[in-house]
CSV table of C-alpha atoms and ligand atoms in Angstrom, one decimal:
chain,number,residue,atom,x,y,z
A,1,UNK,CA,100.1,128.1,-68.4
A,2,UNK,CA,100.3,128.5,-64.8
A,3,UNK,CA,102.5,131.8,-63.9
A,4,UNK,CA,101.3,132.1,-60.7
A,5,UNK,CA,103.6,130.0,-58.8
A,6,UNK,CA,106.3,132.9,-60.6
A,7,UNK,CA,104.6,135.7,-59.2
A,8,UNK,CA,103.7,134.5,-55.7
A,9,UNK,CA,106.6,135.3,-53.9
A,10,UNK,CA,107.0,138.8,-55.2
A,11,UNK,CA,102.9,139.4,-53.6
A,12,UNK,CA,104.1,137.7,-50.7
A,13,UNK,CA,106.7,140.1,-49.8
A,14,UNK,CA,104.2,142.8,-49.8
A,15,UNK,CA,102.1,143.1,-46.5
A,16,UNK,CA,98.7,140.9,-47.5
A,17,UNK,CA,96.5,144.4,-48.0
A,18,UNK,CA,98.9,145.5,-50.4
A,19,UNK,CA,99.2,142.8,-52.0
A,20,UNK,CA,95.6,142.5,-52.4
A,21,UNK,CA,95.4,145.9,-53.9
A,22,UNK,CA,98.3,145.5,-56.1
A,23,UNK,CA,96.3,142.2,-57.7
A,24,UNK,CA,93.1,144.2,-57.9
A,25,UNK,CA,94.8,147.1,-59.9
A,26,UNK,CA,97.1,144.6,-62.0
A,27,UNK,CA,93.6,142.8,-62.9
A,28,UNK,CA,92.2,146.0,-63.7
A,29,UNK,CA,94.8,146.8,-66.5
A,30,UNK,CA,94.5,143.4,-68.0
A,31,UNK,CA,92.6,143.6,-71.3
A,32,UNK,CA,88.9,142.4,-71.8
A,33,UNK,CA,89.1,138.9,-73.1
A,34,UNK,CA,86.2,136.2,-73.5
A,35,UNK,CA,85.2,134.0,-70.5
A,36,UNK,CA,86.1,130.2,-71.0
A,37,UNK,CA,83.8,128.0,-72.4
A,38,UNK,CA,82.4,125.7,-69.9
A,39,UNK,CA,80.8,122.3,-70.5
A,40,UNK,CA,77.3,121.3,-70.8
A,41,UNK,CA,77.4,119.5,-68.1
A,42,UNK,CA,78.4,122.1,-65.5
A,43,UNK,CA,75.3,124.4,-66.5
A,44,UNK,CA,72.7,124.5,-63.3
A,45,UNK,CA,70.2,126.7,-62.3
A,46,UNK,CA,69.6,128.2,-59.1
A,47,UNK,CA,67.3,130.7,-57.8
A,48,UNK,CA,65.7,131.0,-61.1
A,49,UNK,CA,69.2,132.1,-62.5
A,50,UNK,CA,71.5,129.9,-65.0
A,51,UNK,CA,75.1,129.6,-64.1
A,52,UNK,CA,77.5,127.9,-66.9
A,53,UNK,CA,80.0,126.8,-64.1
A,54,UNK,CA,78.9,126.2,-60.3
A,55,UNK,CA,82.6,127.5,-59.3
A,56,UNK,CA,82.0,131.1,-57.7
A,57,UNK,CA,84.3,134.1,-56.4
A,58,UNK,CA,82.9,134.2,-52.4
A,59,UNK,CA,82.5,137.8,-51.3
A,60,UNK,CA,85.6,139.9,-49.7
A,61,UNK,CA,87.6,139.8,-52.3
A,62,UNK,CA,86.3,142.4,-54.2
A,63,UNK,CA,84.4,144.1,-52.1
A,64,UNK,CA,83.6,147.2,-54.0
A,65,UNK,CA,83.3,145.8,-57.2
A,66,UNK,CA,86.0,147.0,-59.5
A,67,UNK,CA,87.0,143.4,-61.2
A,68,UNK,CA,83.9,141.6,-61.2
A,69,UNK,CA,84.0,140.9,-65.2
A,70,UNK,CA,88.0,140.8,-65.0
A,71,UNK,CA,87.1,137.8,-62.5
A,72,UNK,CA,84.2,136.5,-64.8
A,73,UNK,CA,86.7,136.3,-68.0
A,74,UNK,CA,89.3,134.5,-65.6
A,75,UNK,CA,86.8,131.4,-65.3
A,76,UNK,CA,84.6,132.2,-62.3
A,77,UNK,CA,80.9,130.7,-62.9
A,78,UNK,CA,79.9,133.9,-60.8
A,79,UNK,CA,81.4,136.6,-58.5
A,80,UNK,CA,79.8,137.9,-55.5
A,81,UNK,CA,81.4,141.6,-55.0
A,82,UNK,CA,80.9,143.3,-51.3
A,83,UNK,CA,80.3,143.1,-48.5
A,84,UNK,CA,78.7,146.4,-49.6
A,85,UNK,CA,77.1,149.0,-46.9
A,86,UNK,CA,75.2,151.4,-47.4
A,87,UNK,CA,77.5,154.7,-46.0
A,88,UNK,CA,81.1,153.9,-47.2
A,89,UNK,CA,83.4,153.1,-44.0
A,90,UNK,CA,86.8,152.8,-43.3
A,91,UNK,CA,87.0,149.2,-41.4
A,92,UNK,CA,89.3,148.2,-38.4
A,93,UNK,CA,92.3,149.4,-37.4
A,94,UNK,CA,95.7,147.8,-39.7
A,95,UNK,CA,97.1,145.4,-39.5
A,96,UNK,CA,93.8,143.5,-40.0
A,97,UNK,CA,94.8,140.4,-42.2
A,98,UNK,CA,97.1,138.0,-42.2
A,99,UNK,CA,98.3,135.0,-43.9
A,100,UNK,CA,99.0,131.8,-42.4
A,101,UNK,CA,101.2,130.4,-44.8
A,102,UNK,CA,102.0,127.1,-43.0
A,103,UNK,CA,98.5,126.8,-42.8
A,104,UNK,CA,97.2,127.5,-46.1
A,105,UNK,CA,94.5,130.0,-44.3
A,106,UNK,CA,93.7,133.5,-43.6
A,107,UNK,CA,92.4,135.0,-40.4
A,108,UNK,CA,90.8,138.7,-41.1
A,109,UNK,CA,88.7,141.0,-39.3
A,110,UNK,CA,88.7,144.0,-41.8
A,111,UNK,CA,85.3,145.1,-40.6
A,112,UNK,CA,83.5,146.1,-43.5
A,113,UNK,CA,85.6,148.5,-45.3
A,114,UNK,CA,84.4,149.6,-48.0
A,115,UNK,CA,83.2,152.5,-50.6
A,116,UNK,CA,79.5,152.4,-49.7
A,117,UNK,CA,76.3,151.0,-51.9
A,118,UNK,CA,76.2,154.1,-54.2
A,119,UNK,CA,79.8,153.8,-55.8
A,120,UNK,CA,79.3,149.6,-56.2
A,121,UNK,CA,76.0,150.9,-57.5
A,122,UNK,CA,77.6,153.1,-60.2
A,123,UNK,CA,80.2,150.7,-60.8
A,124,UNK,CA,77.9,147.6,-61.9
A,125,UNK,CA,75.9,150.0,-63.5
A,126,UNK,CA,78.9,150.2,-65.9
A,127,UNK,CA,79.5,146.3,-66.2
A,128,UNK,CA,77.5,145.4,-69.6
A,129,UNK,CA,76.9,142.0,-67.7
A,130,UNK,CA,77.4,139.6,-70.8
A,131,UNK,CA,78.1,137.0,-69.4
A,132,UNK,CA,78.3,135.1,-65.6
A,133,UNK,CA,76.1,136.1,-62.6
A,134,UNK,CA,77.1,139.1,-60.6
A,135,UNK,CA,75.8,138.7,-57.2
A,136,UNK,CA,76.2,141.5,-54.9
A,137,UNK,CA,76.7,141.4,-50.7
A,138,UNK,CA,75.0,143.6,-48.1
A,139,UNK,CA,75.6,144.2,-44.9
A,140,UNK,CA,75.0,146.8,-42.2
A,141,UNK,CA,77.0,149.9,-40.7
A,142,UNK,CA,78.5,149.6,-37.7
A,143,UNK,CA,77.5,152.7,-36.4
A,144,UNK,CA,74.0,152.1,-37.7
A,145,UNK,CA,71.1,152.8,-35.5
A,146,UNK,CA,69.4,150.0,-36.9
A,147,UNK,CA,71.2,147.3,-38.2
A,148,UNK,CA,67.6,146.0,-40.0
A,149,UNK,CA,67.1,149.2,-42.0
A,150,UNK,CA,70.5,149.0,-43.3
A,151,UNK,CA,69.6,145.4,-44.8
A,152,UNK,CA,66.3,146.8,-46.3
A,153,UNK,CA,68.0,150.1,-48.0
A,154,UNK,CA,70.9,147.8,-49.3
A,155,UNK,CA,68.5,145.7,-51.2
A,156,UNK,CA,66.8,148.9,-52.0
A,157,UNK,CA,69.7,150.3,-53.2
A,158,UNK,CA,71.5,147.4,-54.9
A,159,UNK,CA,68.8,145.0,-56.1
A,160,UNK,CA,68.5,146.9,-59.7
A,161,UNK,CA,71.9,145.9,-60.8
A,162,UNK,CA,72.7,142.9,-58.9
A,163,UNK,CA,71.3,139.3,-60.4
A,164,UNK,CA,71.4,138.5,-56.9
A,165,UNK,CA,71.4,139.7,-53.4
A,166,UNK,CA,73.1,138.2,-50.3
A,167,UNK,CA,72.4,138.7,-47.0
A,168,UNK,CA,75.8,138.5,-44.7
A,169,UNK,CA,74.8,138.0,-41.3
A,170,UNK,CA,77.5,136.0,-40.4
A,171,UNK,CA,81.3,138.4,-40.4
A,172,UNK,CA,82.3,138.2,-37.3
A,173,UNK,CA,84.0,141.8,-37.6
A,174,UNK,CA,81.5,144.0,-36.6
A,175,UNK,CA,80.1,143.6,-33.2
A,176,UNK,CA,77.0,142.0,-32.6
A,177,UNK,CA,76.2,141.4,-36.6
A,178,UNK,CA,75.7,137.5,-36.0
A,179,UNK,CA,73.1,137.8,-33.1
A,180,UNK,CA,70.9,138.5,-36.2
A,181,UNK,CA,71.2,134.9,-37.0
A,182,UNK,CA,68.7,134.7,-33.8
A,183,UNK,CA,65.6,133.2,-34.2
A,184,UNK,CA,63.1,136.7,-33.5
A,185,UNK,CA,65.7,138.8,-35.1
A,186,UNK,CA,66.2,136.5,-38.2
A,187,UNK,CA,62.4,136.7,-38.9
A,188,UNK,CA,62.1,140.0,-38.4
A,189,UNK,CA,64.9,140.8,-40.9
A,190,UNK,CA,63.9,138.5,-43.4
A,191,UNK,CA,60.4,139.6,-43.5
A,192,UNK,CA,61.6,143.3,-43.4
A,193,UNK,CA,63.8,142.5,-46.5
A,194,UNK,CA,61.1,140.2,-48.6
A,195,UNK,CA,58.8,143.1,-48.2
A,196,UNK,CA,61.2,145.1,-50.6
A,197,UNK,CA,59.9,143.0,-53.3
A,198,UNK,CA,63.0,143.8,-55.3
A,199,UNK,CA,62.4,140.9,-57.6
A,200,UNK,CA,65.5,139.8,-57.5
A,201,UNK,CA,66.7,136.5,-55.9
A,202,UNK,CA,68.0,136.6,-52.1
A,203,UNK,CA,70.6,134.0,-50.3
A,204,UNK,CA,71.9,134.3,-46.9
A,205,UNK,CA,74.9,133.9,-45.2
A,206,UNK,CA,75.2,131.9,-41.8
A,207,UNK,CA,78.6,131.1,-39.9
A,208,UNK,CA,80.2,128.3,-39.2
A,209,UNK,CA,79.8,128.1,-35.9
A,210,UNK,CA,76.6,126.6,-34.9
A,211,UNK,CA,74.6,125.5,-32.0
A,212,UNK,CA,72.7,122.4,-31.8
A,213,UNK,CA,68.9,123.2,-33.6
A,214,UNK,CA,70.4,126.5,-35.6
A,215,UNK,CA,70.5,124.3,-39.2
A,216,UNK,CA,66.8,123.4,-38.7
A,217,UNK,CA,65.6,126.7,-37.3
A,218,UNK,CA,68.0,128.8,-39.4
A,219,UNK,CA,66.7,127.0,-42.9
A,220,UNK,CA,62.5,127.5,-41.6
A,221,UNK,CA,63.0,131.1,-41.2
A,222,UNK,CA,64.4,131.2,-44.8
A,223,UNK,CA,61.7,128.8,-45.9
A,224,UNK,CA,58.9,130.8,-44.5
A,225,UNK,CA,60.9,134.0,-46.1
A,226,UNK,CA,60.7,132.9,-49.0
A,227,UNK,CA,64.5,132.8,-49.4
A,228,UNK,CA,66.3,131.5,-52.5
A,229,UNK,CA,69.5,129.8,-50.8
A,230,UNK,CA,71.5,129.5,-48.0
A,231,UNK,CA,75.1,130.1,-48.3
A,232,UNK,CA,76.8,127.8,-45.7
A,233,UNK,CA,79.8,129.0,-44.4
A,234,UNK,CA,81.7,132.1,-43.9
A,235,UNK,CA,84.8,132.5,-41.5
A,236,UNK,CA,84.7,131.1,-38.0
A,237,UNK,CA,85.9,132.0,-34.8
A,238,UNK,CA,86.9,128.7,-33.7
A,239,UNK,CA,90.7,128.2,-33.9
A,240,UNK,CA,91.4,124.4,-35.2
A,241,UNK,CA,94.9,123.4,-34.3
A,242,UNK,CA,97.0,125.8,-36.3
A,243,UNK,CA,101.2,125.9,-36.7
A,244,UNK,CA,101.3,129.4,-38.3
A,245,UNK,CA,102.4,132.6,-35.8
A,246,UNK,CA,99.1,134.4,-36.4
A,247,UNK,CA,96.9,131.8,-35.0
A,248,UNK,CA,95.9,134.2,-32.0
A,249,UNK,CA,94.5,137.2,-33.8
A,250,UNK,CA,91.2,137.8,-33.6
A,251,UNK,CA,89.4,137.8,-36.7
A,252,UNK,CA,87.8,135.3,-38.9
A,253,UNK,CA,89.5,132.1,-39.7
A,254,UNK,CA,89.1,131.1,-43.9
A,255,UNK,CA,91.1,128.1,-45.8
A,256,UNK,CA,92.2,124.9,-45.4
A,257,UNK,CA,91.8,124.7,-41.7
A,258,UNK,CA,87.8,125.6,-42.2
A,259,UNK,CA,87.6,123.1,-44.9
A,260,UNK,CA,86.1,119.8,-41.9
A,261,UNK,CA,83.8,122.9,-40.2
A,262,UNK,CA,82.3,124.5,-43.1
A,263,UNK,CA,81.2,120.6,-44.8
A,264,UNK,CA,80.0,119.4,-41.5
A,265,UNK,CA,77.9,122.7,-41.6
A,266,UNK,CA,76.9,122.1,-45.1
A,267,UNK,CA,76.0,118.5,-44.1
A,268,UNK,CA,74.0,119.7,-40.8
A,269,UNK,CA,71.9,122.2,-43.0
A,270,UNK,CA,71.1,119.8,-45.9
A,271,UNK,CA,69.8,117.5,-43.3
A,272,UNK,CA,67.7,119.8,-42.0
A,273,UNK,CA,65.9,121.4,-45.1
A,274,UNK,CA,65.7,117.4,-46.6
A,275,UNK,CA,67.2,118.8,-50.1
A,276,UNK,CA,64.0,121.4,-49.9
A,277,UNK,CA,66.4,124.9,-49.9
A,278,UNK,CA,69.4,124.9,-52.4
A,279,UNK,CA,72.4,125.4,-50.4
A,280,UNK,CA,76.0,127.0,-51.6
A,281,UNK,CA,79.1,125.5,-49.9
A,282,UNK,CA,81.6,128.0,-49.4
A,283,UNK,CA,85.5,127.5,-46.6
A,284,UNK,CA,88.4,125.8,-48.0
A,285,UNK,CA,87.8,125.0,-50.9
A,286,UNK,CA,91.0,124.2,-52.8
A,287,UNK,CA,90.8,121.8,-55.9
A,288,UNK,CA,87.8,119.8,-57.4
A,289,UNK,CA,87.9,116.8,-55.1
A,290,UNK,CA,86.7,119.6,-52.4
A,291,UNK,CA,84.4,121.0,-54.4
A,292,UNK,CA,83.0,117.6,-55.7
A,293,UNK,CA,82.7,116.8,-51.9
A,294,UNK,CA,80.5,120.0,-51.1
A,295,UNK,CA,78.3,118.9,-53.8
A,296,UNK,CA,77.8,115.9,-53.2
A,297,UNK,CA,76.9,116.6,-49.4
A,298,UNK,CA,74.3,119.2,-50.9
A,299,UNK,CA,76.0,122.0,-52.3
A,300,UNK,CA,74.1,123.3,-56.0
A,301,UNK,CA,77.1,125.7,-56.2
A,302,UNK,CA,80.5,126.7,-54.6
A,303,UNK,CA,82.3,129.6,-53.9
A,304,UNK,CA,86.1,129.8,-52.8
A,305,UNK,CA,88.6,132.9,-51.9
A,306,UNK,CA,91.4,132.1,-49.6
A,307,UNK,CA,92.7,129.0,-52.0
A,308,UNK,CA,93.1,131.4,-54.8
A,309,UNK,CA,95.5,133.8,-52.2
A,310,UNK,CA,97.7,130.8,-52.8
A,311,UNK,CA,96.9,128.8,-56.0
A,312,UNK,CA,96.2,132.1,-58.3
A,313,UNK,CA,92.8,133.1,-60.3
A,314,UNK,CA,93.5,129.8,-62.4
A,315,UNK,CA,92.3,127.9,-59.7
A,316,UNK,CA,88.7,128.7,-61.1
A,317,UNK,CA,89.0,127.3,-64.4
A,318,UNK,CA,91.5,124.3,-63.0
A,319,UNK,CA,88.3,122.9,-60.5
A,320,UNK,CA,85.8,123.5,-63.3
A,321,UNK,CA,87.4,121.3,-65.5
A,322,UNK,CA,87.8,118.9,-62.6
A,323,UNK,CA,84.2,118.9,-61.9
A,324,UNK,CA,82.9,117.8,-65.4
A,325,UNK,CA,85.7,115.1,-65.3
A,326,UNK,CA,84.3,113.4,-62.2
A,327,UNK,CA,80.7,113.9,-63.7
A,328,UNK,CA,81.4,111.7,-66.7
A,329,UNK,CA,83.6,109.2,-64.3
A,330,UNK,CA,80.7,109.2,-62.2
A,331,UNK,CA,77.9,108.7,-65.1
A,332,UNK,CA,75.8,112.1,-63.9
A,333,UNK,CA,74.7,113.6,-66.9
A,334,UNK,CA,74.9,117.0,-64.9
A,335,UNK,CA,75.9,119.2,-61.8
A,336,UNK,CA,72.0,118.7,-60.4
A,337,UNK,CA,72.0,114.6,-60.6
A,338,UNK,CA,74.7,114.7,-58.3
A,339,UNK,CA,74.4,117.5,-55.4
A,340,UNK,CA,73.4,115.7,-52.8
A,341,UNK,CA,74.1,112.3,-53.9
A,342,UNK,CA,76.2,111.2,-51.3
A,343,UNK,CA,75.5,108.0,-49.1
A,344,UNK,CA,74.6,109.2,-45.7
B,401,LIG,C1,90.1,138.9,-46.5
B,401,LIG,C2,88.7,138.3,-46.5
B,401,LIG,C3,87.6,139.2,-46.5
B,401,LIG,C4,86.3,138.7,-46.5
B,401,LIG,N1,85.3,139.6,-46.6
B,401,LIG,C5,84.0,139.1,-46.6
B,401,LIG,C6,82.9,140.0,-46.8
B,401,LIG,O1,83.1,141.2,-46.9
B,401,LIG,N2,81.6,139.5,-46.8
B,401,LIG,C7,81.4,138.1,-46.7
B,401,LIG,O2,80.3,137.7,-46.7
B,401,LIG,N3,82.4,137.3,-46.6
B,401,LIG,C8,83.7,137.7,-46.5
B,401,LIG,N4,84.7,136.8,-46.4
B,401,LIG,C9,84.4,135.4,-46.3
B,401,LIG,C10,84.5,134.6,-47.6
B,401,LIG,O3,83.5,135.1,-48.5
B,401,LIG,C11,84.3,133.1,-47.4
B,401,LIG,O4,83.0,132.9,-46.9
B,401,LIG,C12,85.3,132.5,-46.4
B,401,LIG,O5,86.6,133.1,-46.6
B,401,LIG,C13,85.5,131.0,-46.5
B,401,LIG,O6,85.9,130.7,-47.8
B,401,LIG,P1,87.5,130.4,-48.2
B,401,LIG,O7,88.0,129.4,-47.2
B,401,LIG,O8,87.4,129.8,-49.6
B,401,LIG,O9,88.1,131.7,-48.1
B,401,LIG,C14,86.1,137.3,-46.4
B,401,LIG,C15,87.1,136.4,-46.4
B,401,LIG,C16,88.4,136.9,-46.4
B,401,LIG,C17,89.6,135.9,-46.4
């Protein structure tokens, strides 16, 4: 049953952060069900944890995670709440997201807001974690003194109820975050964050917008850290041709019109760590052919959130399906035979 396209226009009149808080509190009244059942064939494992689907919720859309089971039950494979920080802030100035509707994208530079690590902390403490993988995203103040400190206290602070931790070092809302994609600064704020030894697994998060060498340096630092996948992309800066009136605000740019960027990315950093690092393909992803895509240039998962502003939550279960269809078309017994199985 697809009601979504019914109830589109009514969020669309709202301004986008209402709208967005108006789904989160709608999904928060909707009762407890049981997740969909996913097919063998979708099951992989990565980082040492299994996921029954490789289709996840990417972080931002519920940054202080109220709905991550809600979004589990709705037929996400896993749902990455945050980015969480660890002294709650307010974020940028509004207006600070806007749809491109002609566009099918999103430009936002929210900056962070959020509740801080201790209420996510109680929060997930509350989830009884049944079922799906429940990843949670750190990040740093802005006002922080030390922007490395803030990475170590959010894994700290978040790795006990998180099956995984990410490291976002690539929103381009808070001034200077991505110089810590840097080659001295990367290694010191991987080592500074491995030395937690929080026993839980660690990914990373890397923009978009890269210079020539970044994949190959970007995916030794993680290699030498002992990190357990990259997550290639989040939002970029760059502005591909775009029709919609927004086009100039500054921000980060998510959807459709990331969708050539973030799988050349993908592509470039597959290359680079020769199939060695599992990789998760995150920017534009709308349906399963762009999905299948990702994994076959290298992806072992996915990750989508500016597709389901337009296509609803069902757009989870609607690429999952997709997925094991093109498996069995294919002959690949699973999601592993065939990340990566593209002809150069
Ligand atoms: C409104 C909005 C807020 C976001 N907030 C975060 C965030 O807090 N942390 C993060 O790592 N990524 C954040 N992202 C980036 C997404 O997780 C994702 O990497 C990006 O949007 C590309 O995927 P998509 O095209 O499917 O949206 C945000 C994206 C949007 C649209």
């Amino acid at each position: 049953m697809h009601l979504y396209p019914l109830i589109r226009p009514f969020a669309f009149v709202l301004d986008p952060e209402r709208a967005h808080r108006a789904t989160i509190a709608a999904l928060k009244l909707v009762p407890k069900h049981h997740p969909p059942f996913f097919p063998a064939s979708l099951k992989s494992t990565v980082g040492g944890l299994e996921f029954a689907s490789p289709v996840g919720l990417a972080a931002g859309f519920d940054k202080d995670a109220e709905v991550p089971e809600e979004m589990l039950d709705l037929g996400f494979g896993f749902v990455e709440v945050g980015t969480v920080t660890p002294r709650p802030q307010r974020g940028n100035p509004k207006p600070r997201l806007f749809r491109l509707k002609a566009d099918r994208a999103v430009i936002n530079r929210m900056g962070f807001n959020n509740h801080g690590q201790p209420a996510a902390f109680q929060r997930l403490l509350e989830c009884t974690h049944l079922h799906g993988v429940i990843g949670v995203n750190i990040g740093a103040n802005k006002d922080s003194d030390d922007r490395i400190a803030d990475y170590v206290e959010g894994v700290r602070a978040m790795g006990p109820v998180a099956r995984y931790l990410t490291i976002n070092v690539s929103s381009p809302n808070t001034p200077g975050l991505r110089r810590l994609q840097d080659e001295g600064a990367l290694q010191e704020l991987l080592a500074a964050v491995r030395d937690v030894g929080c026993g839980k697994p660690i990914f990373l998060k890397i923009a978009p917008d890269l210079n020539e060498g970044d994949p190959e340096r970007i995916v030794k630092a993680a290699i030498d850290h002992g990190i357990d996948a990259l997550i290639i992309s989040n939002t970029t800066v760059s502005r591909p041709p775009l029709k919609s009136k927004y086009r100039e605000e500054a921000g980060g740019l998510s959807g459709a019109p990331l969708k050539t960027l973030a799988l050349d990315a993908l592509r470039r950093f597959r290359k680079a760590s020769g199939g060695e690092m599992p990789l998760i393909g995150v920017g534009g992803i709308a349906n399963a052919d762009d999905a299948w895509d990702r994994i076959r240039a290298g992806a072992s998962l996915v990750q989508l959130y500016t597709a389901m502003v337009y296509e609803g939550p069902g757009i989870a279960r609607r690429i999952a399906r997709g997925l094991a269809q093109r498996l069995k078309r294919e002959g690949f017994a699973s999601i592993g035979e065939a990340v990566g199985s593209e002809k150069p």
